[in-house]
Each structure stands twice: as C-alpha cells, then as structure tokens.
XYZ file of C-alpha atoms in Angstrom:
648
model
C -2.630 -54.013 -29.348
C -0.299 -53.115 -26.476
C 0.550 -55.964 -24.144
C 0.611 -54.634 -20.580
C 2.844 -57.166 -18.780
C 3.200 -58.050 -15.260
C 6.223 -59.502 -13.439
C 7.448 -62.696 -15.108
C 5.136 -62.319 -18.125
C 6.538 -62.566 -21.751
C 5.252 -61.364 -25.223
C 6.450 -62.254 -28.729
C 8.185 -59.413 -30.476
C 6.975 -58.734 -33.858
C 10.066 -57.029 -35.265
C 13.690 -56.713 -34.495
C 14.428 -52.980 -34.598
C 13.006 -51.480 -31.574
C 13.076 -48.607 -29.071
C 12.763 -48.984 -25.302
C 11.429 -46.014 -23.592
C 11.838 -45.461 -19.769
C 10.121 -42.920 -17.679
C 11.001 -42.829 -13.905
C 9.866 -39.487 -12.611
C 13.505 -38.817 -11.288
C 16.817 -39.223 -13.060
C 17.887 -42.684 -13.237
C 20.861 -44.388 -15.094
C 19.780 -46.679 -17.892
C 22.037 -49.423 -19.281
C 21.852 -52.749 -20.840
C 23.663 -55.989 -20.902
C 24.066 -58.796 -23.466
C 23.957 -62.294 -22.327
C 24.583 -65.681 -24.082
C 22.142 -68.653 -23.932
C 22.622 -69.061 -20.389
C 22.218 -65.450 -19.736
C 25.985 -64.869 -18.688
C 27.731 -61.619 -19.546
C 31.059 -62.397 -21.207
C 32.847 -59.181 -20.197
C 32.625 -55.485 -20.110
C 32.458 -55.303 -23.913
C 28.882 -56.720 -23.538
C 27.628 -53.946 -21.373
C 26.371 -50.598 -22.569
C 26.337 -47.760 -20.057
C 26.766 -44.024 -19.911
C 30.460 -44.291 -19.907
C 30.407 -46.690 -23.102
C 27.056 -46.127 -24.521
C 27.233 -47.960 -27.881
C 27.503 -51.687 -28.754
C 26.629 -53.385 -32.093
C 22.812 -53.223 -32.144
C 22.527 -51.307 -28.994
C 22.790 -47.712 -27.731
C 21.947 -46.266 -24.467
C 21.864 -42.803 -22.973
C 25.029 -41.046 -22.033
C 23.726 -39.430 -18.743
C 21.298 -39.868 -15.888
C 17.675 -38.714 -16.928
C 14.076 -38.963 -15.961
C 13.218 -40.091 -19.549
C 15.414 -42.563 -21.699
C 15.157 -44.015 -25.115
C 17.275 -46.940 -25.996
C 17.856 -48.097 -29.443
C 18.005 -51.867 -30.152
C 18.618 -53.677 -33.358
C 18.259 -57.440 -32.636
C 19.638 -58.527 -35.900
C 22.863 -56.645 -35.492
C 23.928 -57.910 -31.943
C 27.144 -59.732 -31.664
C 27.296 -63.267 -32.576
C 26.455 -65.401 -29.453
C 24.193 -62.609 -27.852
C 20.757 -64.184 -26.997
C 19.564 -61.803 -24.411
C 19.291 -58.109 -23.803
C 18.681 -57.073 -20.172
C 17.590 -53.397 -19.568
C 18.982 -52.169 -16.299
C 18.079 -49.086 -14.041
C 19.956 -47.562 -11.120
C 19.700 -44.532 -9.085
C 22.717 -42.296 -9.338
C 24.920 -42.344 -6.381
C 26.019 -39.024 -4.743
C 23.831 -36.722 -6.827
C 21.711 -35.514 -4.001
C 18.663 -37.497 -5.235
C 16.729 -40.325 -3.769
C 18.641 -43.445 -2.608
C 15.968 -46.197 -3.126
C 13.216 -46.973 -5.803
C 10.625 -46.739 -2.981
C 10.917 -43.260 -2.772
C 10.284 -42.427 -6.474
C 7.310 -43.149 -8.678
C 7.246 -46.569 -10.106
C 9.369 -46.769 -13.345
C 7.618 -47.263 -16.477
C 8.993 -49.192 -19.500
C 7.634 -49.539 -22.954
C 9.034 -51.435 -25.963
C 7.892 -49.606 -29.071
C 8.603 -50.227 -32.906
C 10.163 -47.365 -34.790
C 6.928 -45.854 -35.496
C 6.282 -45.155 -31.937
C 3.577 -47.773 -31.493
C 3.931 -49.723 -28.148
C 4.372 -53.436 -28.262
C 4.571 -53.904 -24.670
C 4.664 -52.056 -21.332
C 5.686 -52.775 -17.800
C 5.349 -50.724 -14.682
C 7.900 -51.588 -11.865
C 5.685 -51.606 -8.925
C 6.763 -53.251 -5.354
C 10.261 -51.904 -5.184
C 11.380 -50.468 -1.871
C 14.878 -50.596 -0.618
C 16.348 -51.330 -3.955
C 18.540 -48.848 -5.737
C 18.882 -50.905 -8.823
C 16.642 -53.034 -10.980
C 16.722 -55.436 -13.792
C 13.661 -53.909 -15.678
C 13.044 -56.313 -18.580
C 14.851 -58.546 -20.916
C 14.539 -59.252 -24.604
C 15.422 -62.944 -25.368
C 15.604 -65.340 -28.290
C 14.039 -68.708 -28.003
C 13.908 -70.975 -31.050
C 14.794 -68.219 -33.188
C 11.928 -65.896 -32.023
C 12.542 -62.882 -29.999
C 10.292 -62.281 -26.946
C 10.297 -59.688 -24.153
C 9.923 -60.615 -20.442
C 9.094 -58.270 -17.631
C 11.561 -58.944 -15.024
C 11.451 -56.356 -12.211
C 14.137 -57.819 -10.087
C 15.565 -55.381 -7.617
C 18.847 -55.159 -5.845
C 19.341 -53.379 -2.424
C 23.073 -53.670 -3.080
C 22.892 -51.247 -6.086
C 24.607 -51.608 -9.470
C 27.454 -53.526 -8.228
C 25.085 -56.365 -6.807
C 23.215 -56.510 -10.066
C 26.111 -56.753 -12.291
C 27.742 -59.348 -10.287
C 24.341 -61.439 -10.357
C 24.816 -61.508 -13.957
C 28.332 -62.934 -13.780
C 30.360 -59.733 -14.462
C 33.846 -59.804 -13.206
C 35.098 -56.839 -11.297
C 31.408 -55.770 -10.829
C 32.191 -53.323 -7.877
C 35.005 -51.431 -10.082
C 32.701 -51.385 -12.992
C 29.854 -49.950 -11.085
C 31.997 -47.296 -9.470
C 33.245 -46.249 -13.096
C 29.629 -46.068 -14.302
C 28.548 -43.727 -11.557
C 31.583 -41.642 -12.033
C 30.662 -41.318 -15.613
C 27.134 -40.439 -14.568
C 28.404 -37.759 -12.240
C 30.498 -36.194 -14.951
C 27.455 -36.151 -17.229
C 25.233 -34.495 -14.601
C 27.953 -31.855 -14.110
C 27.979 -30.954 -17.597
C 24.181 -31.282 -18.493
C 22.100 -28.166 -18.842
C 19.145 -28.797 -16.416
C 15.869 -28.717 -18.258
C 12.954 -26.396 -17.188
C 10.413 -27.843 -14.628
C 7.536 -29.712 -16.190
C 4.277 -27.718 -16.614
C 1.044 -29.088 -15.171
C 0.070 -32.012 -17.590
C 3.418 -32.240 -19.379
C 5.836 -30.045 -20.966
C 4.640 -29.449 -24.481
C 2.431 -31.086 -27.341
C 2.992 -31.070 -31.021
C 0.266 -29.551 -33.055
C -1.043 -31.755 -35.772
C -1.094 -30.069 -39.212
C -2.281 -30.791 -42.851
C -3.430 -34.353 -43.326
C -0.995 -35.993 -41.103
C -2.311 -38.629 -38.931
C -2.341 -37.607 -35.229
C -1.511 -40.452 -32.838
C -3.258 -40.187 -29.573
C -0.854 -39.811 -26.429
C 0.244 -42.706 -24.534
C -2.211 -43.673 -21.812
C -1.153 -42.618 -18.380
C 0.851 -44.770 -16.163
C 3.217 -43.331 -13.480
C 4.804 -40.495 -15.834
C 4.764 -42.558 -18.911
C 6.627 -41.046 -21.930
C 4.778 -38.925 -24.063
C 5.203 -39.058 -28.037
C 7.110 -36.128 -29.157
C 5.414 -36.049 -32.541
C 3.232 -37.928 -35.089
C 5.603 -40.699 -36.205
C 4.437 -40.329 -39.669
C 5.432 -36.848 -40.008
C 8.780 -36.521 -38.185
C 11.734 -38.476 -37.161
C 11.637 -40.142 -33.786
C 14.622 -38.937 -31.569
C 17.310 -41.395 -30.379
C 15.509 -44.114 -32.221
C 16.821 -47.528 -33.099
C 18.991 -47.121 -36.084
C 16.972 -46.977 -39.297
C 15.918 -44.761 -42.089
C 13.774 -41.582 -41.228
C 10.302 -41.444 -42.674
C 9.465 -38.614 -44.932
C 6.324 -36.417 -44.957
C 5.097 -32.888 -44.089
C 6.649 -31.629 -40.823
C 4.800 -29.091 -38.620
C 6.995 -26.329 -37.535
C 5.372 -26.161 -33.960
C 7.241 -28.120 -31.298
C 6.470 -30.916 -29.033
C 4.299 -30.696 -25.937
C 3.392 -27.112 -26.308
C -0.500 -26.874 -26.016
C -1.306 -27.968 -22.624
C -3.696 -25.432 -21.179
C -2.634 -25.192 -17.637
C -1.814 -21.424 -17.869
C -4.964 -19.864 -19.073
C -3.572 -17.259 -21.452
C -3.511 -18.646 -25.024
C -0.366 -18.282 -27.111
C -0.472 -15.903 -30.149
C -1.453 -17.489 -33.240
C -0.535 -17.168 -36.963
C -2.881 -17.348 -39.868
C -3.906 -20.809 -40.575
C -1.751 -22.464 -43.294
C -3.096 -23.618 -46.641
C -3.439 -27.373 -47.029
C 0.123 -28.968 -47.491
C 1.836 -26.018 -46.093
C 3.790 -25.679 -42.740
C 2.430 -23.318 -40.070
C 4.243 -19.998 -40.021
C 6.277 -19.231 -36.794
C 5.347 -16.912 -34.315
C 7.016 -15.568 -31.246
C 5.398 -16.993 -28.006
C 4.127 -20.287 -29.541
C 4.073 -21.962 -25.988
C 2.034 -22.021 -22.861
C 2.746 -19.525 -20.091
C 0.946 -16.897 -17.906
C 2.917 -14.039 -19.529
C 4.760 -13.580 -22.880
C 8.179 -13.870 -21.181
C 7.251 -17.236 -19.849
C 5.856 -18.309 -23.236
C 9.030 -17.369 -24.999
C 11.167 -19.149 -22.253
C 9.123 -22.314 -22.937
C 9.296 -21.772 -26.668
C 13.172 -21.439 -26.512
C 13.221 -24.747 -24.559
C 11.049 -26.301 -27.137
C 13.494 -25.310 -29.897
C 16.323 -26.671 -27.797
C 14.655 -30.080 -27.298
C 13.500 -30.345 -31.128
C 16.921 -29.470 -32.479
C 18.606 -32.093 -30.030
C 16.029 -34.681 -31.154
C 16.062 -34.072 -34.687
C 19.858 -34.312 -34.899
C 19.689 -37.427 -32.884
C 17.456 -39.074 -35.369
C 19.677 -38.008 -38.337
C 22.614 -39.289 -36.615
C 20.996 -42.542 -35.777
C 19.949 -42.995 -39.593
C 23.355 -42.347 -40.603
C 24.761 -44.881 -38.328
C 22.307 -47.393 -39.265
C 23.017 -46.830 -43.062
C 26.710 -47.524 -42.292
C 26.027 -50.572 -40.212
C 23.751 -52.034 -42.768
C 26.189 -51.400 -45.620
C 28.949 -53.125 -43.451
C 26.741 -55.981 -42.915
C 25.743 -56.542 -46.593
C 29.290 -56.371 -47.656
C 30.246 -58.987 -44.990
C 27.454 -61.329 -46.137
C 28.328 -60.705 -49.730
C 32.157 -61.120 -49.397
C 31.787 -64.140 -47.047
C 31.527 -66.405 -50.179
C 35.074 -66.759 -51.362
C 33.765 -66.739 -55.007
C 32.323 -63.200 -54.635
C 35.972 -61.898 -53.600
C 37.282 -62.069 -57.138
C 36.020 -60.803 -60.413
C 33.033 -58.253 -60.853
C 30.747 -59.806 -58.255
C 32.559 -58.317 -55.414
C 32.711 -54.953 -56.927
C 29.000 -54.899 -57.763
C 28.164 -55.999 -54.164
C 30.062 -52.935 -52.892
C 28.477 -50.497 -55.417
C 24.948 -51.792 -54.464
C 25.602 -51.595 -50.594
C 27.249 -48.180 -50.962
C 24.312 -46.881 -53.176
C 21.726 -47.968 -50.555
C 23.913 -46.292 -47.753
C 23.871 -43.038 -49.774
C 20.224 -43.199 -50.557
C 19.324 -43.677 -46.817
C 21.752 -40.910 -45.741
C 20.351 -38.459 -48.251
C 16.756 -39.072 -47.250
C 17.689 -38.568 -43.592
C 19.538 -35.373 -44.504
C 16.543 -34.191 -46.436
C 14.463 -34.408 -43.372
C 16.956 -33.007 -41.175
C 17.432 -29.903 -43.457
C 13.661 -29.394 -43.525
C 13.521 -29.365 -39.590
C 16.472 -27.129 -39.465
C 15.023 -24.694 -41.879
C 11.802 -24.616 -39.937
C 13.796 -24.019 -36.591
C 15.860 -21.301 -38.276
C 12.706 -19.582 -39.473
C 11.294 -19.822 -35.924
C 14.631 -18.470 -34.399
C 14.590 -15.454 -36.846
C 11.048 -14.586 -35.417
C 11.650 -15.267 -31.992
C 15.154 -13.480 -31.399
C 13.687 -9.984 -32.194
C 10.859 -10.407 -29.722
C 13.072 -11.509 -26.754
C 12.953 -9.457 -23.544
C 16.318 -8.059 -22.442
C 17.029 -10.912 -19.951
C 17.035 -13.243 -22.840
C 18.490 -11.079 -25.441
C 22.080 -10.932 -26.680
C 24.011 -7.588 -26.281
C 23.391 -6.785 -30.048
C 19.557 -6.732 -29.612
C 18.229 -3.185 -29.903
C 15.999 -3.959 -26.828
C 19.018 -3.230 -24.541
C 19.284 0.380 -26.006
C 15.716 0.990 -24.464
C 16.241 -1.193 -21.335
C 14.877 0.126 -18.101
C 15.631 -1.571 -14.771
C 12.634 -3.759 -14.056
C 10.326 -3.876 -11.069
C 10.291 -7.597 -10.734
C 12.902 -10.462 -11.419
C 12.550 -12.023 -14.921
C 12.158 -15.694 -15.219
C 15.718 -16.497 -16.705
C 18.822 -15.058 -18.040
C 20.712 -15.824 -21.211
C 24.286 -16.668 -20.462
C 25.334 -17.812 -24.231
C 24.482 -19.526 -27.183
C 24.491 -23.286 -28.316
C 24.614 -24.858 -31.595
C 25.464 -28.328 -33.112
C 27.764 -28.821 -36.112
C 25.029 -29.888 -38.407
C 24.066 -26.147 -38.797
C 26.379 -23.789 -36.768
C 24.334 -20.737 -37.636
C 21.295 -21.983 -35.870
C 21.885 -20.852 -32.252
C 19.722 -21.654 -29.306
C 19.852 -19.146 -26.430
C 21.008 -20.757 -23.326
C 18.741 -19.643 -20.531
C 19.340 -20.475 -16.778
C 16.503 -19.783 -14.165
C 16.410 -16.970 -11.816
C 17.240 -16.788 -8.928
C 20.457 -18.843 -9.986
C 20.024 -22.368 -8.860
C 23.653 -23.056 -9.190
C 26.930 -21.011 -9.499
C 28.726 -20.365 -12.705
C 32.347 -21.061 -13.333
C 34.275 -19.164 -16.317
C 37.047 -21.523 -17.223
C 40.217 -19.558 -17.999
C 42.399 -22.607 -18.515
C 43.987 -23.243 -21.862
C 43.008 -26.779 -22.044
C 39.308 -25.877 -22.176
C 39.262 -25.961 -26.013
C 41.148 -25.715 -29.310
C 40.367 -21.957 -29.279
C 41.790 -21.527 -25.723
C 45.015 -23.527 -26.531
C 45.828 -21.183 -29.395
C 45.370 -18.161 -27.327
C 47.742 -16.315 -25.098
C 47.286 -17.098 -21.535
C 47.021 -13.508 -20.285
C 44.531 -12.817 -23.112
C 42.579 -15.676 -22.173
C 42.240 -14.678 -18.522
C 41.327 -11.230 -19.462
C 38.697 -12.579 -21.557
C 37.359 -14.832 -18.759
C 37.128 -11.895 -16.491
C 35.386 -9.669 -18.942
C 32.912 -12.506 -19.431
C 32.270 -12.561 -15.856
C 31.848 -8.835 -15.650
C 29.284 -8.861 -18.454
C 27.282 -11.559 -16.851
C 27.245 -9.404 -13.520
C 26.110 -6.484 -15.486
C 23.312 -8.544 -17.007
C 22.235 -9.467 -13.592
C 22.278 -6.071 -12.240
C 20.372 -4.906 -15.221
C 17.542 -7.303 -14.812
C 16.933 -7.332 -11.184
C 14.835 -4.666 -9.644
C 16.794 -1.766 -7.790
C 18.220 -3.026 -4.360
C 17.486 -6.480 -4.674
C 20.790 -7.615 -6.142
C 24.377 -6.788 -4.888
C 27.807 -7.728 -6.453
C 31.021 -8.543 -4.463
C 34.118 -8.975 -5.948
C 37.280 -10.803 -4.685
C 40.474 -10.005 -6.795
C 43.277 -11.336 -4.611
C 46.209 -10.015 -6.729
C 44.377 -6.935 -8.141
C 44.948 -8.349 -11.638
C 41.449 -7.600 -12.967
C 41.436 -3.926 -12.588
C 41.060 -3.385 -16.343
C 38.112 -5.877 -16.857
C 36.585 -4.628 -13.548
C 36.596 -1.021 -14.581
C 32.998 -1.017 -15.890
C 31.570 -2.124 -12.638
C 33.742 0.123 -10.635
C 33.415 3.155 -12.658
C 29.715 2.698 -12.521
C 29.513 2.400 -8.718
C 27.338 -0.550 -8.877
C 29.521 -2.875 -6.490
C 28.668 -3.420 -2.882
C 32.299 -2.402 -1.936
C 35.725 -2.056 -3.701
C 37.250 -5.273 -5.010
C 38.844 -7.198 -2.266
C 42.410 -7.803 -2.427
C 45.013 -9.833 -0.379
C 44.331 -12.505 2.042
C 42.718 -9.836 4.481
C 40.211 -8.968 1.887
C 39.443 -12.481 0.663
C 38.730 -13.454 4.424
C 36.694 -10.378 4.993
C 34.267 -10.870 2.153
C 33.949 -14.582 2.694
C 33.259 -14.228 6.366
C 30.496 -11.682 5.498
C 28.739 -13.864 3.151
C 29.100 -16.916 5.128
C 27.447 -15.260 8.022
C 24.675 -14.259 5.881
C 24.040 -17.782 4.784
C 24.108 -18.776 8.354
C 21.811 -16.310 9.524
C 19.131 -16.755 6.759
C 19.354 -20.470 7.023
C 18.694 -20.404 10.943
C 15.889 -17.926 10.388
C 14.126 -20.059 7.731
C 14.435 -23.192 9.791
C 13.032 -21.470 12.793
C 10.395 -19.782 10.901
C 11.580 -16.352 12.135
C 12.475 -14.352 9.074
C 11.635 -11.113 10.970
C 14.370 -11.822 13.481
C 17.112 -11.054 11.047
C 19.597 -8.311 12.143
C 18.573 -5.008 10.605
C 21.844 -4.415 8.914
C 21.608 -7.762 7.017
C 20.930 -7.178 3.206
C 18.333 -9.609 2.227
C 18.607 -9.010 -1.480
C 20.357 -11.545 -3.666
C 24.123 -11.612 -3.587
C 26.703 -12.394 -6.169
C 30.402 -13.124 -5.434
C 32.610 -12.639 -8.200
C 36.004 -14.478 -7.795
C 38.900 -13.833 -9.960
C 42.040 -16.008 -10.287
C 40.890 -18.791 -7.784
C 42.724 -20.271 -5.927
C 45.240 -17.565 -5.699
C 44.904 -15.924 -2.339
C 42.855 -18.625 -0.808
C 44.263 -20.610 2.232
C 42.436 -23.867 3.362
C 39.879 -21.899 5.456
C 38.990 -19.889 2.492
C 38.759 -22.608 0.277
C 36.249 -24.296 2.832
C 34.198 -21.284 3.014
C 33.975 -21.004 -0.793
C 32.838 -24.501 -1.058
C 30.169 -23.900 1.611
C 28.973 -20.806 -0.230
C 28.637 -23.016 -3.466
C 26.772 -25.564 -1.748
C 24.474 -23.647 0.590
C 24.321 -20.259 -0.873
C 22.022 -20.624 -3.904
C 19.135 -21.876 -1.525
C 19.358 -18.454 0.596
C 20.238 -15.960 -2.216
C 24.030 -16.118 -2.320
C 25.516 -16.965 -5.665
C 29.017 -17.602 -6.920
C 30.628 -16.543 -10.307
C 34.139 -17.855 -10.448
C 37.001 -17.386 -12.712
C 39.474 -20.129 -12.428
C 41.809 -22.462 -14.330
C 41.216 -25.866 -12.755
C 44.782 -26.989 -13.468
C 46.090 -24.284 -11.142
C 43.958 -25.809 -8.390
C 45.303 -29.202 -8.960
C 47.283 -29.294 -5.713
C 43.884 -29.670 -3.784
C 43.285 -32.843 -5.656
C 39.778 -34.470 -5.359
C 38.801 -32.023 -2.531
C 37.569 -29.431 -5.055
C 35.946 -32.022 -7.253
C 32.440 -31.348 -5.701
C 32.827 -27.568 -6.185
C 33.616 -27.940 -9.939
C 30.721 -30.333 -10.224
C 28.313 -27.833 -8.613
C 29.048 -24.979 -11.090
C 27.745 -24.405 -14.451
C 31.041 -24.324 -16.682
C 31.092 -21.705 -19.373
C 34.040 -20.664 -21.373
C 35.240 -17.249 -22.655
C 35.762 -18.683 -26.170
C 33.891 -21.300 -28.137
C 33.895 -24.838 -26.618
C 32.041 -27.998 -27.037
C 31.396 -29.038 -23.385
C 27.747 -28.847 -22.537
C 25.277 -31.605 -23.064
C 21.329 -31.302 -23.364
C 19.224 -33.274 -20.931
C 17.563 -35.453 -23.596
C 20.022 -37.257 -25.684
C 23.224 -35.807 -24.428
C 24.766 -34.270 -27.553
C 27.934 -32.262 -26.961
C 26.898 -28.679 -27.924
C 29.382 -25.988 -28.746
C 28.772 -23.152 -26.166
C 29.353 -19.475 -27.511
C 29.752 -16.697 -25.161
C 27.839 -13.619 -25.408
C 29.878 -10.799 -26.984
C 29.301 -7.015 -26.914
C 29.418 -5.758 -30.559
C 32.606 -4.076 -31.540
C 32.394 -0.440 -30.627
C 29.206 -0.702 -28.695
C 28.834 0.986 -25.414
C 25.777 -0.927 -24.370
C 27.519 -2.408 -21.402
C 28.279 1.096 -19.887
C 24.816 2.382 -20.821
C 23.192 -0.671 -19.046
C 25.477 -0.202 -15.858
C 24.871 3.538 -15.695
C 21.007 2.968 -15.754
C 21.365 0.302 -13.120
C 23.453 2.733 -10.922
C 20.781 5.564 -11.318
C 18.026 3.035 -10.323
C 20.077 2.122 -7.260
C 20.629 5.877 -6.129
C 16.893 6.384 -6.758
C 16.101 3.399 -4.449
C 18.435 4.760 -1.836
C 21.076 1.977 -2.272
C-alpha cells in the first residue's frame, strides 16, 4: 500500500533498489547529494547533478525537465554514505518561472523496479523558494527509510548546497545551472501534452494491466505495464521478460473525438500489428505526428532501460569480485578464478536477457516505422518519399515539418523523423564548422560550407512547399556572394522575396526591413489594433536565411540579428542561419544567447541532439535529396506557380 507522506513523516523502505519519480509541471533541475551519518556532504564527488549525473548507486537526469526518474541502488552507495537527499531547483535564465509558488506543487514518488509506489509526497506550501530539498533516504540501524522534507530555499541552489555543508556552493551552483542551460539548448522540445495526458499504452494478451497512478498535481504516469516492458531510466537491474505490445505509451486518451485506425485483433500471445496513425488526433496528420513522437519516446526509454541493465550487470560483477577477492585466501589458486568465472557468467546472462528484450522492442519499432514512413504527408516525409512527386501546395499550414532523422547506436537503421512544430518556435542554425563532428573534421572546409548552405536551401524549399501561397516569404543575406551556386534553385525558381542581399548595405537593408516588421506587429498586438498595420506590410510568415555569419555584420547588425532571433518567432519572423561558431569567437559570450536560442543541425551526421526524456545523445542525419533526383526543382517550380496564381 502506498504511503502518502506529509512534511516530516517517514516510512520504511522494503527494498534497496528504487526509482524516484518527479513531476513538476514545469522544467526543473533534479539532483541528489550523499551525506554521512551527520548529513554532511563530503565534497563535490558526493553530488549527482546534470553536469555529473552518475555516482555509485545513484543516477540523475542530465537536463531540466518536467518529469524525472532518478535511479537509486542503496547497496551500491559509497562506503560512509548514510543519506541520499533529492534536490529540485528551477533553471536560471531559461525564461521560465523564478519561484516554486508560481508553478504546480511538485510531486515525488519512491517506487520499486516494478513501478509500484512505496511512498509519495506532494511539496505544497512553497512560495518564493527557487530550490527545495524534496525528500531524503536515510539509514537508521541498518534499516533504510524515506522522509518527506520539503525544505525550500529562496536563495536557490547555492543556498541549499551551502546548507548541506558543501564548500564553494555558489560556484558549484553556477556550474550546474550552466550545464542545465547547455542541456536545454541541445534538447529537442517535446510536443505539448494533450488533454488528459500524452499517450497510454494498450494492454494486450494476458499481460496484467496496472491502473494509472492516482492524480496529484501532475503525477507521473506509468509508461507501460511493468510486467511486460522494461521501465525507462530505472534503477540498475535486470529487465523483466514477457510479451511486449507494439503500441506505445499514453496513446489512447480520447480528447480528440476521431478514433485512430485499428488493425485486426491479434491472436492470443501475438503482438498487435502496427498501423499508421495509431495515436490520438483530430486529423490523420496529427495522429501521425503524435505517433512519431510516441516512437521517439519509446526508443529513448527502451534503450535507457537496456543501458541501465548493462550498467547494473557490470556493477554487480565488480561488487561480487571485490567481495570474493577481499579474502586473501581466494587470491591464489583456483578459488579466485572460479569466482571470476561465476561473476562474468552472471554478468553475461543479465546482459543477454536485457539485449533480448531490447531487440524485441527494436524489431517492433522497426515494423511500425516501415508502416508509418510510406503514409507520411509531404511535410513529414523525406525527399525520397514518392509523396513529393504528387505534391501540391496546400491551402493550410501543416502541423509540423521534418528537418532530419535521429538514431541511436543500438540500431542505426531505425530512424526517427525529427519533426518541429509550425510555425517555427525557434530559429535553426546549420553549423558549418569543422569541429562539429568527426565527419566534418574529415571534410574540406569549402565542401562543408557548401553542404551547409545546400542544407539551408533544402529546408527553405520545404517551408515554401508546405505553406499556402502568399503566406510565407524567404529573404536571403549572402554578404560576400559566396553561396550563389547553392542558392541557384531558389533564385532560378523566383520564390525569393528579393535578390540575395550582399555587402554591408544589403545586410543593413534586409535587417532594417524585418526589424521594422517585428516592431510594428508587436505594437499592433499589444494595442489590440491589428487592422492598423501599414497596407504595405507583409503579414505572412518571413524566413531570413543568413549565410556565412558573422561576415559582413557590424555591431549594429549583430544586435538586430539577435533581436530577430529572440522576438521574431512570436510575430512570424524566423531565422535560418549558416555559420561556424569559431569564426564568431571574437564576440565572446555576447553571442552565447543567440546560439542557445537556435536549434543546431549539421550538414553531416553528428551526435549532438538530446531527447527530452532521458537525455540520450542522438545522431542527427540531415535530409538528403536522392542522387540524380530533381524533386527539389519540381517542388520549387510548383511553389512558384502557386505564388503567381495567388498574385504574389
């Protein structure tokens, strides 16, 4: 039975391998400290945080998120550790709330590896605090217990760490927040939650179906029946076997009225057959969008469970060897060799079982991807999809746009489309630097820059193709005229708002034009007088493509570009920038907010994007036009014809 704790109450823990789930309703930083018998933290090596997420027996998330799962193995903690304190803090400088009183009360649950809740605690009564000690696990007379703490700190993370006796708490808090800021910049933003939750896993076969967690302020929902699928980001341990349903977590909430398509019911003991559109949504496009994000989340969590199981197997082998060889009599002769063989055999068995479960999940996801990919609309499809050859410029804006593919090393051929919402919520930066990845280092600089600009042109073409005629315009700044060849498809098709701007005068003119538009629309929106906009103002979405930044930009132009990146998306002005960050190093930290505000992609494969659930480093693959294909020219020709027909 779950113990619902109040501040100061404790509860005995029935096991030592646990998961701590946090749900805050807004992105928070989750960490943990280890304390000795007096609760003192001996040093930074006893603190797990996004910049250093793993300690023996303890693992936390690598980034700020609304939901967290912390893995704890109390038996594997360092010698002398008698207390684990779970810390929550609001990110600094992320544009979010600055005090816990402005957000829903955080909810914390201590669960077993099977997902069953042992104790829960809702942190009510917080106001001006920006950091809080949520709960602590402590050892008393060889018995581990959990205590609800709820101690808040208006001075934030630094004050909280100092209260635990951490030397240099202010500097450490700053480094943690910096790691969080970097994590937020590289993280792919998840889709907004649907009414009642994101998705729900369907129960199948004879698997037991565990009821959802009872509601508290945004409690974490179970992703799956723990008897049938590995729990993601769990405390290290072996993964349970059993039949696994192909369908994905939290997909059957019925907020949208239209039901998803169904496949024939599977025979007993068989997994359901994948179908395209197996998610909620008002339209097929929305269902496909939600389905792709479900696949993305499932793959992230399945791999997290596998990696956690492998880590546990290695950790347990090391512990067993340490115990066996701590006796000097076992260090010589055959006893030591037998101990090593037994420990390695157990490690191999656990790893093999975890891999079997992972392979089964991957096979099911691959089967789903094979069904979903051919059914995608043009906005979600790769350039090689036949849907582009029959594409017609739509009459309404699609829900999202595909900007590349993501995969993990456990199965590189299983690609997840990277979809970004439309209208764009943040700009895009195509990194043309040679330090971006190993593939970039091996490539000639001029070739890499050309590839980066070709990537930007392809994305601009996709945006022009999926927007209704007259509702999207593209401006180009090419200060040195170095991108004439990559820009040729856009120029030849006549789809640009004007010739590519070159030289300081051209840069200043385009930036002044778009800055004026942002200012006018902002003033009209604030005044509630949209009908007062000048008649010559283009109210459609605007995309500014910038090549070779910061070449040709003076200080005023740099300031204007930063302004467009920060304020433009809210009023329909978007940035697509091709740049090498090293070439802008002379500006120092002045441009750091600009880089962080943009979604960084690369013209070659690179492992730099993180998922919003467990923080894996995903390999991003840019979308490539098939060799010899003229699909890009065909799409731009159709877009130009539609613009002319609309009088643009």
